[in-house]
Amino acid sequence: MWMMSTVLLGMLAVFSLSAHGQTLQEKIKNHQPVVVGTEDDYRPFEFVENGKPAGLDNELFQLLKAEAKFDLRQEIIPWTGLLAGVSSGKYDAAVTGALINQERMKAFDFAMPVAANMHFYLKRKNDTSITGIKDLSGKTVGVQSGSVLLARLPELEKMIAKTGGKMGKVVQYASYPEAYQDLANGRVDYVVNGEINLLGVMAERPGVFEMGQPVVETPSYVGWPVKKGNKEMLDYLNNFLRTVRANGKLEELQKKWLKTSFKNLPEHVEPNF
Amino acid sequence: MSRDFLVAFAHYDQYLSGLWNTLWLSAATLVLASIAGCFVAALMLTRHKVVRLPATGFVDAMRCVPFLLFAYLVYYGLPELSIRLDSWTSGLIALAVYHTAYVAEIVRGAWTNLSREQIEAGRAFGFAGLPLFARIILPQLFFASVPLIGNQSIYILKDSAFLMIITVPELTFAASSVQSTYFVPFASFVIAMLLYWLVTLVIEAMLKRVELAAEVRRA
Amino acid sequence: MSDLPFLLQGAVVTASVSLVAIVLGVPLGLALAIVRWRRVPLLSPLVALYVSVIRATPAITLALLIFFGSPSLGIVLGAAPAAVLTLLINTSAFNCEIWRAALIDFPRDQVEAARAFGMPPRLMFRRVVLPQVWRTSLPALVNEMTLLIKASPALAVIGIVDLTRAASRIGAATYKPLPPFLAATAIYMLLVMLFVAAQRYVERRVRQRFEMA
């Protein structure tokens, strides 16, 4: 028993030598692939339709890949491991609909935003008990685990408290399709997600859901994270984004996938949450 | 890396909360499945086909189905039949029903392997009916099944981790939540693994004591 | 139902990932069991530790650790290799105990007789021990294979679109989860029954060929 514990501790000590990440230049020089991660089901930013990646981020990635002079690859995985993959060096960047907040900026640098997303709540269309923020008191909310939508729920809590109510139970889901399913079958009373995402799901399932009011005061910005300090990858992505902003391609794709366009997105964001 | 472990440890309350949920879910399942399993085993051993066949069918079906799929059926499938249970209830029911089948199989096996000689000797000495059952048959059944049912409790513990997918905040869910918020995947899941291991060691130690008691009895 | 092909694709993924893990896991388990049986210094306690920890780890936790945790160790794994590795590590620990139980039960007198005749250990193992030990282990090994198939849905969390994830995707898209889940249940049952039937067949043939007394 003691021998086993010593061996175990020894192994953990050895693994404490953390892996050293390579820079963009090193990878290009050594003909190693540059890998970005993308979420597998976060409409309309990225999802898989009939086996093919679709959505705003995936189309932008195709453009990125087309003009990259090196081996640029993409891995599509569940949200749970995406940011951790970037911070551990598995991915050089995440081309995903991630929201920017202070906690994340401690570990990541974000490229310039591709969209601004206000948080709203979604309810069942036939649920007449919810007409405004005050009706959310005591009701169960569904939200994605590890998301800024979850992290900013305290702002909604304050809004409900102002109307004299209290926030109900919070249920965390690995991904949004499951949350919408539980909203449809009545297990949760409302789901909090970005306006862009909710407009998308209402278009896909007309008549089932209805969008309510904003649950935050200021929008969150959507940006691609790279590991903090990875200036090369950050500059590379920012150059690309600057180009697609200037030549109108970004606006075109925004209109196509997000059904709206953002004309004056900042280049750098300093969230206060 | 060691920094990662410190970050993960800082959120020990989440792990403890998840561990607690895992433990009481598993314990509740063990109790429910043990009781229900004995009933189902009795149903499987009856002469009446009308009862025996569905019982055996149920047990065989549960032993061919992956637990996660069964949990999905209970959680997402039942609402389609207008039966909507929350995640806790769904999880507990899924675990209990699923493992009832396994316990039933264990008890049925123990019954079939009962020592004929002891029972006949008991009958020769004049034991019959309830005393025969309580003093000769039941102890044999008990000591034959308990190690296997104890073993099953480890399977119950491991199956409880699947419930994270239907949003039950047990230990693996806690580990996943910590790692996706603070980006410490290796540290987070290693801690979870070690906790599962510790619980298993405790269960195995308890089982050894039961086995020792059985040995003493047999001697 | 255009969903059926998608479901069957998932079934193929489940079957192939499971098969690779099974095929690699049986010999790996044997290797680990031999290390324990022969009490190889330093390695034997390591294997004991490995088996003890892995047998206590839920498949889903192991999958999450291997796929999301490996980059922290500098190892970059794709989803498919991580999936196979998860199942392989899991099944090797259980197979080790199965083989070990059979090895321990193996009659010492045969081993000693072989040694008395000067048979080198490797040859003895190959021609005396193994042929008998695999027959003893077969039911438990096949049982473990069915357990592996039943644990394979854990891989859904690392993005593998296996049978369970395919069924769940269909359900999440149509909001009618019952049909795909029931279909998936039927397919899993088929897979498990296939293994059980194969085991019964092999046992019957073995009995016919080797039945001595």
XYZ file of C-alpha atoms in Angstrom:
705
model
C 0.000 0.000 0.000
C 2.796 2.389 0.928
C 4.773 1.328 -2.099
C 1.809 2.049 -4.342
C 1.351 5.520 -2.846
C 5.025 6.411 -3.234
C 5.003 5.270 -6.825
C 1.863 7.310 -7.490
C 3.344 10.435 -5.933
C 6.535 9.937 -7.867
C 4.614 9.759 -11.119
C 2.683 12.908 -10.322
C 5.932 14.693 -9.531
C 7.401 13.695 -12.875
C 4.333 14.938 -14.693
C 4.689 18.287 -12.971
C 7.185 19.201 -15.636
C 4.668 20.867 -17.856
C 4.770 20.646 -21.605
C 6.425 23.518 -23.453
C 4.306 24.947 -26.216
C 5.759 25.831 -29.550
C 5.370 29.186 -31.228
C 3.737 29.655 -34.600
C 7.076 30.235 -36.324
C 8.598 27.113 -34.802
C 5.667 25.029 -35.958
C 5.795 26.428 -39.487
C 9.538 25.892 -39.602
C 9.226 22.294 -38.429
C 6.356 21.612 -40.814
C 4.096 20.880 -37.891
C 0.386 21.513 -38.249
C -1.248 24.485 -36.594
C -4.462 23.242 -35.024
C -7.530 25.241 -34.086
C -10.449 23.898 -32.102
C -14.118 24.504 -32.865
C -17.221 23.527 -30.941
C -19.370 20.787 -32.419
C -22.835 22.208 -31.808
C -23.183 25.936 -31.096
C -25.567 27.350 -33.645
C -25.302 29.556 -35.605
C -21.597 30.110 -35.001
C -20.471 26.559 -35.576
C -22.209 23.246 -36.038
C -22.126 20.137 -38.197
C -24.792 19.564 -40.862
C -24.855 16.255 -42.730
C -21.278 15.612 -41.778
C -20.053 19.029 -42.962
C -18.980 21.906 -40.718
C -21.247 24.922 -41.099
C -21.825 28.275 -39.457
C -20.072 31.610 -39.219
C -16.883 30.401 -37.537
C -16.522 27.405 -39.819
C -16.878 29.555 -42.949
C -14.374 32.049 -41.590
C -12.051 29.139 -40.886
C -12.341 27.987 -44.495
C -11.249 31.472 -45.606
C -8.418 31.389 -43.099
C -7.315 27.987 -44.309
C -7.480 29.025 -47.958
C -4.932 31.768 -47.556
C -2.727 30.098 -44.959
C 0.647 29.226 -46.355
C 1.099 26.473 -43.792
C -0.703 23.360 -42.624
C -3.747 24.700 -40.781
C -6.090 22.089 -39.309
C -9.314 22.081 -37.373
C -10.640 19.768 -34.676
C -14.323 19.793 -33.863
C -14.994 18.777 -30.281
C -17.469 19.364 -27.449
C -17.296 22.682 -25.655
C -16.123 21.061 -22.402
C -12.564 20.662 -23.606
C -12.216 23.536 -26.010
C -10.826 26.334 -23.858
C -8.790 23.914 -21.769
C -7.304 22.654 -25.024
C -6.177 26.157 -25.924
C -4.743 26.884 -22.516
C -2.793 23.626 -22.464
C -1.359 24.144 -25.928
C -3.275 21.368 -27.650
C -4.886 23.975 -29.910
C -3.153 27.116 -31.097
C -6.466 28.914 -31.095
C -10.167 28.243 -30.758
C -12.221 29.450 -33.703
C -15.455 29.466 -31.798
C -18.318 31.613 -30.556
C -16.708 32.126 -27.152
C -17.633 35.204 -25.141
C -15.019 37.484 -23.665
C -14.950 38.125 -19.931
C -12.373 39.105 -17.331
C -11.877 35.598 -15.960
C -11.063 34.298 -19.427
C -8.794 37.217 -20.223
C -6.578 36.040 -17.386
C -5.774 32.896 -19.350
C -6.354 33.955 -22.949
C -5.801 36.769 -25.376
C -8.735 37.307 -27.673
C -8.599 38.277 -31.341
C -10.842 41.130 -32.370
C -14.532 40.267 -31.941
C -16.610 38.831 -34.772
C -19.956 39.713 -33.207
C -21.646 41.291 -30.222
C -24.138 39.081 -28.409
C -26.695 40.309 -25.947
C -27.924 37.700 -23.432
C -31.636 36.973 -23.548
C -33.872 34.366 -22.077
C -35.933 31.921 -24.129
C -39.216 30.495 -22.962
C -41.900 28.158 -24.270
C -44.262 30.045 -26.518
C -47.302 28.615 -24.728
C -45.932 29.525 -21.294
C -48.065 32.500 -20.368
C -46.729 32.659 -16.819
C -43.604 34.479 -17.978
C -44.128 37.960 -19.375
C -41.168 39.816 -17.921
C -38.087 39.592 -15.754
C -40.116 39.632 -12.545
C -41.883 36.406 -13.617
C -38.549 34.589 -13.713
C -38.498 34.560 -9.931
C -38.272 31.011 -8.622
C -38.267 29.499 -12.102
C -35.684 26.995 -13.282
C -33.109 28.179 -15.814
C -31.002 26.093 -18.185
C -27.568 27.321 -19.286
C -24.369 25.834 -20.716
C -21.726 24.696 -18.272
C -18.495 26.699 -18.268
C -19.978 29.556 -20.312
C -20.031 33.320 -19.828
C -23.825 33.010 -19.992
C -23.576 31.061 -16.747
C -20.932 33.411 -15.350
C -23.108 36.486 -15.917
C -26.211 35.017 -14.284
C -25.542 37.100 -11.123
C -26.506 40.148 -13.190
C -29.885 38.556 -13.870
C -30.112 37.640 -10.195
C -29.791 41.333 -9.333
C -32.415 42.246 -11.917
C -34.879 39.729 -10.449
C -34.092 40.879 -6.902
C -34.909 44.465 -7.901
C -38.425 43.310 -8.750
C -38.686 41.630 -5.353
C -38.079 38.082 -6.536
C -35.384 35.442 -6.282
C -33.483 33.453 -8.852
C -34.679 29.853 -9.164
C -32.668 26.686 -9.719
C -29.824 26.747 -12.253
C -29.343 23.606 -14.347
C -26.075 23.273 -16.282
C -25.936 21.489 -19.613
C -22.955 20.259 -21.595
C -24.380 21.854 -24.726
C -27.374 23.926 -25.755
C -29.369 21.406 -27.829
C -29.971 19.455 -24.620
C -31.044 22.605 -22.801
C -33.548 23.468 -25.553
C -34.887 19.919 -25.418
C -35.527 20.210 -21.704
C -37.119 23.619 -22.252
C -39.484 22.056 -24.765
C -40.453 19.193 -22.453
C -40.920 21.451 -19.474
C -38.009 20.468 -17.282
C -36.608 23.990 -17.300
C -38.678 27.145 -17.558
C -36.248 29.325 -19.464
C -32.879 29.073 -21.174
C -30.316 31.878 -21.231
C -28.218 32.252 -24.369
C -27.030 34.918 -26.756
C -29.597 36.799 -28.838
C -27.977 35.534 -32.012
C -28.213 31.916 -30.880
C -31.805 32.239 -29.701
C -32.950 33.856 -32.942
C -31.410 30.872 -34.680
C -33.197 28.256 -32.615
C -36.522 30.063 -33.006
C -36.058 30.015 -36.761
C -35.293 26.300 -36.685
C -38.229 25.370 -34.467
C -40.894 27.939 -35.239
C -43.799 28.179 -32.861
C -42.151 26.288 -30.011
C -40.207 29.029 -28.294
C -40.335 32.751 -27.723
C -37.611 35.169 -26.766
C -38.013 37.372 -23.707
C -36.107 40.400 -22.500
C -32.355 40.936 -22.095
C -30.906 39.484 -18.910
C -27.809 41.678 -18.911
C -27.253 45.416 -19.368
C -24.355 45.278 -21.813
C -23.658 42.778 -24.565
C -20.837 40.252 -24.498
C -18.430 40.179 -27.363
C -17.669 37.034 -29.337
C -13.983 36.434 -29.994
C -11.445 33.737 -30.747
C -9.134 32.944 -27.844
C -5.441 32.110 -28.081
C -3.228 31.153 -25.176
C -2.157 34.247 -23.255
C 1.158 35.483 -24.563
C 0.880 33.767 -27.942
C 1.402 37.057 -29.739
C 2.220 35.469 -33.099
C -1.045 33.562 -33.400
C -2.966 36.568 -32.106
C -1.406 38.891 -34.678
C -1.988 36.338 -37.422
C -5.687 36.076 -36.592
C -6.080 39.818 -36.126
C -4.547 40.516 -39.516
C -6.997 38.102 -41.082
C -9.943 39.627 -39.232
C -8.880 43.145 -40.119
C -8.888 42.130 -43.762
C -12.326 40.519 -43.724
C -13.707 43.504 -41.889
C -12.295 45.885 -44.432
C -13.365 43.963 -47.521
C -16.917 43.441 -46.301
C -16.635 39.647 -46.177
C -17.253 39.555 -42.430
C -20.397 41.619 -42.781
C -21.606 39.332 -45.558
C -21.098 36.218 -43.427
C -22.678 37.887 -40.405
C -25.790 38.631 -42.434
C -25.828 35.068 -43.746
C -25.468 33.234 -40.440
C -26.358 35.710 -37.719
C -29.150 37.443 -39.661
C -27.670 40.779 -38.605
C -24.455 42.665 -39.077
C -22.255 44.603 -36.727
C -20.799 47.699 -38.278
C -18.612 49.169 -35.592
C -17.103 46.341 -33.628
C -14.155 47.445 -31.501
C -10.743 45.957 -32.072
C -10.036 45.442 -28.411
C -12.545 44.738 -25.663
C -12.347 45.453 -21.930
C -15.341 43.784 -20.335
C -16.490 44.939 -16.913
C -17.720 41.476 -15.953
C 1.100 21.539 -13.580
C 1.440 21.752 -9.805
C -0.165 25.154 -10.124
C -3.053 23.412 -11.871
C -3.496 21.079 -8.904
C -3.516 24.036 -6.525
C -6.190 25.739 -8.598
C -8.272 22.570 -8.652
C -7.798 21.968 -4.897
C -8.947 25.496 -4.183
C -12.392 24.416 -5.338
C -12.477 21.396 -3.031
C -16.015 22.279 -1.990
C -17.306 21.436 -5.466
C -15.560 18.069 -5.401
C -16.886 17.296 -1.944
C -20.388 18.269 -2.961
C -20.125 16.086 -6.067
C -18.673 13.205 -4.036
C -21.481 13.461 -1.522
C -24.066 13.273 -4.291
C -22.278 10.315 -5.838
C -22.153 8.507 -2.516
C -25.744 8.919 -1.503
C -27.023 8.150 -5.005
C -24.971 4.941 -4.980
C -26.050 3.992 -1.462
C -29.728 4.615 -2.202
C -29.421 2.603 -5.398
C -27.749 -0.271 -3.532
C -30.534 -0.445 -0.981
C -33.337 -0.165 -3.544
C -31.743 -2.575 -5.991
C -30.996 -5.139 -3.271
C -34.585 -5.215 -2.071
C -36.169 -5.112 -5.512
C -33.592 -7.572 -6.797
C -34.662 -10.183 -4.259
C -38.274 -9.754 -5.350
C -37.422 -10.055 -9.020
C -35.263 -13.107 -8.284
C -38.226 -14.730 -6.593
C -40.309 -13.914 -9.661
C -37.674 -15.507 -11.867
C -37.772 -18.725 -9.875
C -41.508 -19.220 -9.777
C -43.222 -22.011 -11.639
C -45.785 -19.709 -13.199
C -44.600 -18.808 -16.681
C -46.832 -15.743 -16.770
C -44.667 -14.168 -14.084
C -41.359 -15.864 -14.766
C -41.024 -14.936 -18.426
C -41.497 -11.162 -18.083
C -39.167 -11.121 -15.063
C -36.471 -13.037 -16.905
C -37.056 -10.883 -19.970
C -36.584 -7.734 -17.930
C -33.340 -8.996 -16.393
C -31.947 -10.172 -19.733
C -32.866 -6.861 -21.361
C -31.168 -4.749 -18.698
C -28.035 -6.867 -18.991
C -27.812 -6.181 -22.716
C -28.353 -2.427 -22.591
C -25.665 0.174 -21.843
C -26.514 2.097 -18.702
C -26.093 5.527 -20.306
C -28.593 4.640 -22.985
C -31.063 3.485 -20.352
C -30.519 6.722 -18.423
C -31.215 8.675 -21.640
C -34.374 6.642 -22.167
C -35.594 7.530 -18.690
C -34.572 11.185 -18.863
C -35.359 12.154 -22.462
C -37.624 9.351 -23.587
C -40.213 9.356 -20.801
C -41.269 12.997 -21.340
C -42.401 11.931 -24.783
C -44.834 9.667 -22.928
C -45.726 12.665 -20.766
C -43.809 11.355 -17.764
C -41.434 14.126 -16.824
C -39.099 13.572 -13.898
C -36.317 15.856 -12.780
C -32.695 14.854 -13.240
C -32.230 13.463 -9.711
C -35.289 11.255 -9.810
C -34.510 10.129 -13.336
C -30.958 9.293 -12.346
C -31.917 7.378 -9.228
C -34.672 5.457 -11.001
C -32.396 4.601 -13.900
C -29.667 3.355 -11.547
C -32.072 1.437 -9.305
C -34.030 -0.268 -12.077
C -30.895 -1.136 -14.014
C -29.046 -2.647 -11.077
C -32.142 -4.422 -9.742
C -31.739 -6.696 -12.756
C -28.116 -7.474 -11.873
C -28.877 -8.127 -8.217
C -31.771 -10.357 -9.257
C -29.371 -12.392 -11.381
C -26.938 -12.680 -8.458
C -29.604 -13.815 -6.002
C -31.073 -16.243 -8.527
C -27.605 -17.707 -9.050
C -27.062 -18.026 -5.307
C -30.420 -19.782 -4.923
C -29.678 -22.247 -7.681
C -26.350 -23.058 -6.064
C -27.703 -23.621 -2.591
C -26.194 -26.597 -0.897
C -28.757 -29.394 -1.190
C -27.091 -31.413 1.557
C -27.493 -28.727 4.181
C -31.172 -28.314 3.365
C -31.834 -32.046 3.395
C -29.934 -32.411 6.644
C -32.031 -29.626 8.045
C -35.204 -31.388 6.932
C -33.942 -34.633 8.477
C -33.561 -32.821 11.776
C -37.159 -31.675 11.620
C -36.726 -28.130 10.279
C -39.542 -27.054 8.020
C -41.275 -23.998 6.657
C -40.258 -20.707 8.193
C -37.546 -21.996 10.560
C -35.995 -23.948 7.666
C -35.933 -20.838 5.569
C -34.756 -18.442 8.262
C -32.045 -20.552 9.897
C -30.715 -22.696 7.074
C -31.580 -21.225 3.682
C -31.441 -17.506 4.325
C -27.965 -17.406 5.905
C -26.596 -19.443 3.002
C -28.226 -17.124 0.480
C -26.975 -14.123 2.367
C -23.363 -15.153 2.596
C -23.304 -16.345 -0.997
C -24.831 -13.189 -2.443
C -23.356 -10.477 -0.281
C -19.850 -10.508 -1.770
C -21.297 -10.332 -5.263
C -23.780 -7.639 -4.336
C -20.963 -5.739 -2.665
C -19.046 -6.041 -5.897
C -22.092 -4.736 -7.696
C -21.947 -1.654 -5.500
C -18.675 -0.752 -7.201
C -20.411 -1.008 -10.561
C -23.197 1.181 -9.205
C -20.607 3.733 -8.107
C -19.068 3.797 -11.563
C -22.386 3.945 -13.380
C -23.362 6.979 -11.309
C -20.736 8.950 -13.244
C -22.805 8.582 -16.419
C -25.493 10.678 -14.766
C -23.393 13.786 -15.315
C -24.698 13.709 -18.862
C -28.252 14.201 -17.644
C -27.046 17.141 -15.537
C -26.900 15.391 -12.154
C -24.167 17.258 -10.231
C -22.198 14.238 -9.062
C -18.422 13.916 -8.783
C -17.448 13.725 -12.460
C -19.810 16.606 -13.226
C -18.059 18.637 -10.514
C -14.658 17.793 -11.958
C -15.836 18.716 -15.444
C -17.334 21.961 -14.188
C -14.141 22.995 -12.410
C -11.970 22.156 -15.391
C -14.131 23.942 -17.949
C -14.217 27.104 -15.845
C -10.568 27.182 -14.754
C -8.939 25.156 -17.539
C -7.255 22.524 -15.395
C -8.417 19.270 -17.026
C -5.643 16.871 -15.990
C -5.586 17.952 -12.351
C -9.349 18.046 -12.089
C -10.019 14.550 -13.419
C -7.073 13.011 -11.570
C -8.574 14.282 -8.327
C -11.921 12.763 -9.284
C -10.222 9.457 -10.149
C -8.424 9.347 -6.823
C -11.684 9.976 -4.982
C -13.426 7.115 -6.823
C -10.442 4.917 -6.015
C -10.568 5.782 -2.314
C -14.267 4.977 -2.097
C -13.678 1.673 -3.890
C -10.883 0.768 -1.463
C -13.219 1.411 1.456
C -15.947 -0.753 -0.103
C -13.448 -3.548 -0.777
C -12.174 -3.393 2.812
C -15.739 -3.717 4.106
C -16.354 -6.653 1.771
C -13.267 -8.409 3.122
C -14.711 -8.240 6.618
C -17.957 -9.812 5.431
C -15.998 -12.543 3.702
C -14.029 -13.203 6.881
C -17.286 -13.527 8.782
C -18.518 -15.961 6.148
C -15.308 -17.988 6.469
C -15.669 -18.180 10.215
C -19.229 -19.353 9.792
C -18.357 -22.000 7.278
C -15.633 -23.462 9.457
C -36.407 7.786 -41.875
C -33.269 9.550 -43.054
C -32.097 9.221 -39.480
C -31.461 5.512 -39.798
C -28.236 5.839 -41.856
C -26.917 8.311 -39.269
C -27.775 5.852 -36.518
C -26.099 3.006 -38.382
C -23.000 5.158 -38.872
C -22.907 5.535 -35.113
C -23.294 1.789 -34.732
C -20.310 1.244 -37.013
C -18.251 3.648 -34.920
C -19.259 1.845 -31.722
C -18.478 -1.557 -33.203
C -15.102 -0.591 -34.666
C -13.800 1.304 -31.641
C -14.938 -1.537 -29.375
C -13.415 -4.196 -31.603
C -9.987 -2.547 -31.695
C -10.000 -2.118 -27.925
C -11.090 -5.742 -27.421
C -8.524 -7.196 -29.804
C -5.701 -5.214 -28.197
C -7.039 -5.499 -24.673
C -7.064 -9.286 -24.324
C -3.326 -9.764 -24.975
C -2.487 -6.608 -23.033
C -4.417 -7.973 -20.057
C -2.514 -11.239 -20.365
C 0.816 -9.411 -20.417
C -0.118 -7.479 -17.287
C -1.325 -10.672 -15.598
C 1.952 -12.435 -16.357
C 3.902 -9.540 -14.845
C 1.885 -10.001 -11.654
C 1.994 -13.802 -11.722
C 5.761 -13.906 -12.103
C 6.160 -11.094 -9.561
C 8.462 -9.097 -11.802
C 10.250 -6.665 -9.453
C 9.229 -2.989 -9.664
C 6.751 -3.677 -12.474
C 4.478 -5.960 -10.487
C 3.436 -3.415 -7.834
C 3.059 -0.789 -10.585
C 0.671 -3.071 -12.437
C -1.202 -3.768 -9.209
C -1.614 -0.027 -8.664
C -2.671 0.535 -12.261
C -5.256 -2.248 -12.127
C -6.617 -1.088 -8.786
C -7.058 2.531 -9.870
C -8.378 1.827 -13.368
C -10.933 -0.737 -12.177
C -12.292 1.904 -9.811
C -12.515 4.636 -12.459
C -15.752 5.190 -14.345
C -15.294 4.989 -18.111
C -16.593 8.492 -18.596
C -14.128 10.005 -16.118
C -11.278 8.095 -17.754
C -12.326 9.304 -21.211
C -12.457 12.924 -20.037
C -9.061 12.576 -18.355
C -7.368 11.019 -21.356
C -8.794 13.300 -24.005
C -8.881 16.632 -22.200
C -6.067 16.009 -19.758
C -3.403 14.562 -22.030
C -2.320 17.901 -23.556
C -1.197 18.955 -20.076
C 1.284 16.087 -20.303
C 2.415 17.231 -23.701
C 0.658 14.383 -25.488
C -1.744 15.502 -28.183
C -4.385 12.898 -29.001
C -7.145 13.030 -31.537
C -10.621 12.000 -30.466
C -10.544 8.551 -32.088
C -7.169 7.444 -30.666
C -8.194 8.807 -27.272
C -11.415 6.806 -27.474
C -9.650 3.548 -28.294
C -7.024 4.245 -25.627
C -9.721 4.837 -22.997
C -11.496 1.559 -23.715
C -8.186 -0.266 -24.017
C -6.863 0.951 -20.675
C -10.184 0.163 -19.016
C -10.512 -3.339 -20.411
C -6.837 -4.234 -19.903
C -7.209 -3.746 -16.148
C -10.213 -6.071 -15.956
C -8.671 -8.595 -18.329
C -5.543 -8.629 -16.170
C -7.565 -9.785 -13.187
C -9.392 -12.392 -15.277
C -6.191 -13.890 -16.638
C -4.528 -13.663 -13.228
C -7.320 -15.604 -11.566
C -6.928 -18.361 -14.127
C -3.135 -18.347 -13.779
C -3.296 -18.552 -10.000
C -5.735 -21.456 -10.201
C -3.500 -23.277 -12.605
C -2.316 -26.555 -11.050
C 1.192 -26.147 -9.707
C 2.032 -29.761 -10.305
C 1.976 -29.287 -14.071
C 4.327 -26.314 -13.770
C 6.675 -28.236 -11.523
C 6.613 -31.269 -13.759
C 7.539 -29.127 -16.737
C 10.352 -27.544 -14.772
C 11.576 -30.946 -13.630
C 11.850 -31.887 -17.277
C 13.970 -28.819 -17.909
C 11.409 -27.024 -20.064
C 12.332 -23.347 -20.507
C 9.710 -21.087 -18.900
C 8.625 -19.417 -22.127
C 8.010 -22.735 -23.855
C 6.217 -24.086 -20.819
C 3.962 -21.098 -20.810
C 3.184 -21.324 -24.474
C 2.519 -25.071 -24.652
C 1.354 -26.026 -21.181
C -0.140 -23.041 -19.390
C -1.698 -20.880 -22.069
C -3.713 -23.509 -23.930
C -5.493 -24.486 -20.713
C -5.706 -21.055 -19.138
C -7.456 -19.424 -22.063
C -10.231 -21.950 -21.877
C -10.790 -21.172 -18.204
C -10.758 -17.446 -18.850
C -12.984 -17.467 -21.896
C -16.395 -16.901 -20.254
C -15.078 -14.069 -18.110
C -13.228 -12.505 -21.048
C -16.333 -12.525 -23.197
C -18.326 -11.095 -20.321
C -15.780 -8.288 -20.123
C -16.157 -7.701 -23.868
C -19.886 -7.158 -23.420
C -19.117 -4.827 -20.528
C -16.792 -2.878 -22.805
C -19.523 -2.429 -25.386
C -21.848 -1.261 -22.638
C -19.235 1.230 -21.426
C -18.544 2.596 -24.923
C -21.246 5.307 -24.797
C -18.921 7.138 -22.406
C -16.965 8.141 -25.511
C -19.756 10.496 -26.524
C -18.372 13.127 -24.163
C -15.155 13.415 -26.123
C -16.979 14.055 -29.349
C -17.081 10.556 -30.778
C -20.350 10.177 -32.632
C -21.029 6.645 -31.499
C -24.396 4.935 -31.521
C -25.611 6.605 -28.324
C -24.515 10.083 -29.360
C -26.049 9.628 -32.790
C -29.358 8.651 -31.196
C -29.184 11.593 -28.813
C -28.391 14.011 -31.680
C -31.405 12.812 -33.630
C -33.572 13.195 -30.546
C -32.266 16.709 -29.891
C -32.971 17.747 -33.455
C -36.447 16.236 -33.811
C -37.566 16.598 -30.166
C -38.803 13.021 -30.477
C -36.048 11.081 -28.704
C -37.896 7.807 -28.115
C -37.634 6.281 -31.626
C -33.871 6.744 -32.061
C -33.141 5.632 -28.474
C -35.233 2.501 -28.822
C -33.582 1.730 -32.142
C -30.166 2.221 -30.546
C -31.167 -0.087 -27.677
C -32.085 -2.774 -30.184
C -28.754 -2.443 -31.987
C -26.761 -2.666 -28.729
C -28.706 -5.754 -27.738
C -27.862 -7.291 -31.084
C -24.165 -6.544 -30.604
C -24.101 -8.002 -27.094
C -26.072 -11.071 -28.134
C -23.625 -11.597 -30.994
C -20.759 -11.826 -28.532
C -22.633 -14.132 -26.193
C -23.585 -16.382 -29.102
C -19.996 -16.427 -30.328
C -18.831 -17.387 -26.860
C -21.312 -20.254 -26.627
C -20.190 -21.476 -30.035
C -16.505 -21.386 -29.106
C -17.214 -23.128 -25.798
C -19.091 -25.876 -27.577
C -16.288 -26.436 -30.103
C -13.681 -26.403 -27.355
C -15.631 -28.984 -25.392
C -15.947 -31.185 -28.448
C -12.260 -31.048 -29.205
C -10.694 -31.124 -25.793
C -13.117 -32.961 -23.577
C -11.029 -35.532 -21.847
C -12.796 -36.573 -18.699
